[in-house]
């Protein structure tokens, strides 16, 4: 057996369906409500009005006309509430002056509710004054009852209906505000998702550039050296081929780790190997040396207090600088890597003696000597990584020299508590 439905949810569902129908076909609902009140007014006009009328000799045709005048204007209560109320007030003046004092005059309160619901609140004062005028006329015309018995109860009824309309209006405004706020939150959520997607794409492109660009440059250098040594020194050619294989496997491993993270079907299978850190700089430099670029490195201090993200930034900047030297420095180029760990942060300087590429541009920043032609993704990636940690990056030709390039990185100390 199914449990009986609670009454409150049932009423809410019915109310929502009625409102939805009213929004789709408002004219149908207006006609139904108006027809109900017209029927009630005509039933009272058939003779019941004489029970409360001071004068029962009012012609039937006038009673019928006033009954229709009190009920039919309900059809425009939502589109033109003040016009409908004006017609009803006119019928009220005739009803109270003639002595019929039809009970159908109470239908005015339905229009008053719509005035409070849809029009500016200052209009309520004019609506109340209009509805009070027939009461005063009837009291003066037929003073059998005291004015407080005829006017005060009706004024209280008008006030309660107006307050009800204001309460419903406030509720609707509050609901609309919540809906609008929810819509804005959805828009902001979508925008945040788009920004996060764009940032992730940039990060992936930066990582793939660093991995592929560096390792391919090393492989190219090893392949060129191996081809030169193949005829005279087969052993060195074999060593070059072995280094090419090692570098290729390392590149594939890093790419597989990066791409596995992007897989939606098997996120648990993604490799959890750590990203390169400062302890891997020696292996990086050895690989560049094996590719044919002499590199001299000096390290001062200890990297123990440097966070993992900052270590990766330092590693990638050194990797990119050495890769550019391999690609554009020329056959006689050498490189120097200086890394310093101090209390104020980590500082890295990579210089080379390469002589290839064009001269600096007049904008002061210098061109990349052919490095990262087109998109300039390498230097852009280094600057993006540096800006994540409020660091500074300088890249350009060496001053007062016919060649050479310098990359200087400084990352301030991480002040955030872990």
PDB file of C-alpha atoms in Angstrom, residues 190-208 258 262 377 381 384-385 388:
ATOM      1  CA  UNK A 190      29.440  28.605 -16.031  1.00  0.00           C
ATOM      2  CA  UNK A 191      31.872  31.493 -16.343  1.00  0.00           C
ATOM      3  CA  UNK A 192      34.073  30.051 -13.605  1.00  0.00           C
ATOM      4  CA  UNK A 193      33.990  26.685 -15.352  1.00  0.00           C
ATOM      5  CA  UNK A 194      34.998  28.321 -18.641  1.00  0.00           C
ATOM      6  CA  UNK A 195      37.812  30.228 -16.956  1.00  0.00           C
ATOM      7  CA  UNK A 196      38.992  27.069 -15.223  1.00  0.00           C
ATOM      8  CA  UNK A 197      38.882  25.199 -18.537  1.00  0.00           C
ATOM      9  CA  UNK A 198      40.872  27.913 -20.269  1.00  0.00           C
ATOM     10  CA  UNK A 199      43.424  27.965 -17.460  1.00  0.00           C
ATOM     11  CA  UNK A 200      43.731  24.188 -17.563  1.00  0.00           C
ATOM     12  CA  UNK A 201      44.192  24.244 -21.334  1.00  0.00           C
ATOM     13  CA  UNK A 202      46.918  26.838 -20.942  1.00  0.00           C
ATOM     14  CA  UNK A 203      48.602  24.751 -18.257  1.00  0.00           C
ATOM     15  CA  UNK A 204      48.446  21.602 -20.402  1.00  0.00           C
ATOM     16  CA  UNK A 205      49.777  23.443 -23.451  1.00  0.00           C
ATOM     17  CA  UNK A 206      52.618  24.842 -21.327  1.00  0.00           C
ATOM     18  CA  UNK A 207      53.494  21.426 -19.916  1.00  0.00           C
ATOM     19  CA  UNK A 208      53.384  19.739 -23.325  1.00  0.00           C
ATOM     20  CA  UNK A 258      50.036  14.235 -18.307  1.00  0.00           C
ATOM     21  CA  UNK A 262      42.852  14.037 -18.558  1.00  0.00           C
ATOM     22  CA  UNK A 377      55.023  29.950 -26.286  1.00  0.00           C
ATOM     23  CA  UNK A 381      55.010  29.914 -20.516  1.00  0.00           C
ATOM     24  CA  UNK A 384      53.030  32.619 -16.764  1.00  0.00           C
ATOM     25  CA  UNK A 385      54.665  30.186 -14.375  1.00  0.00           C
ATOM     26  CA  UNK A 388      51.764  32.387 -10.376  1.00  0.00           C
TER      27      UNK A 388
END
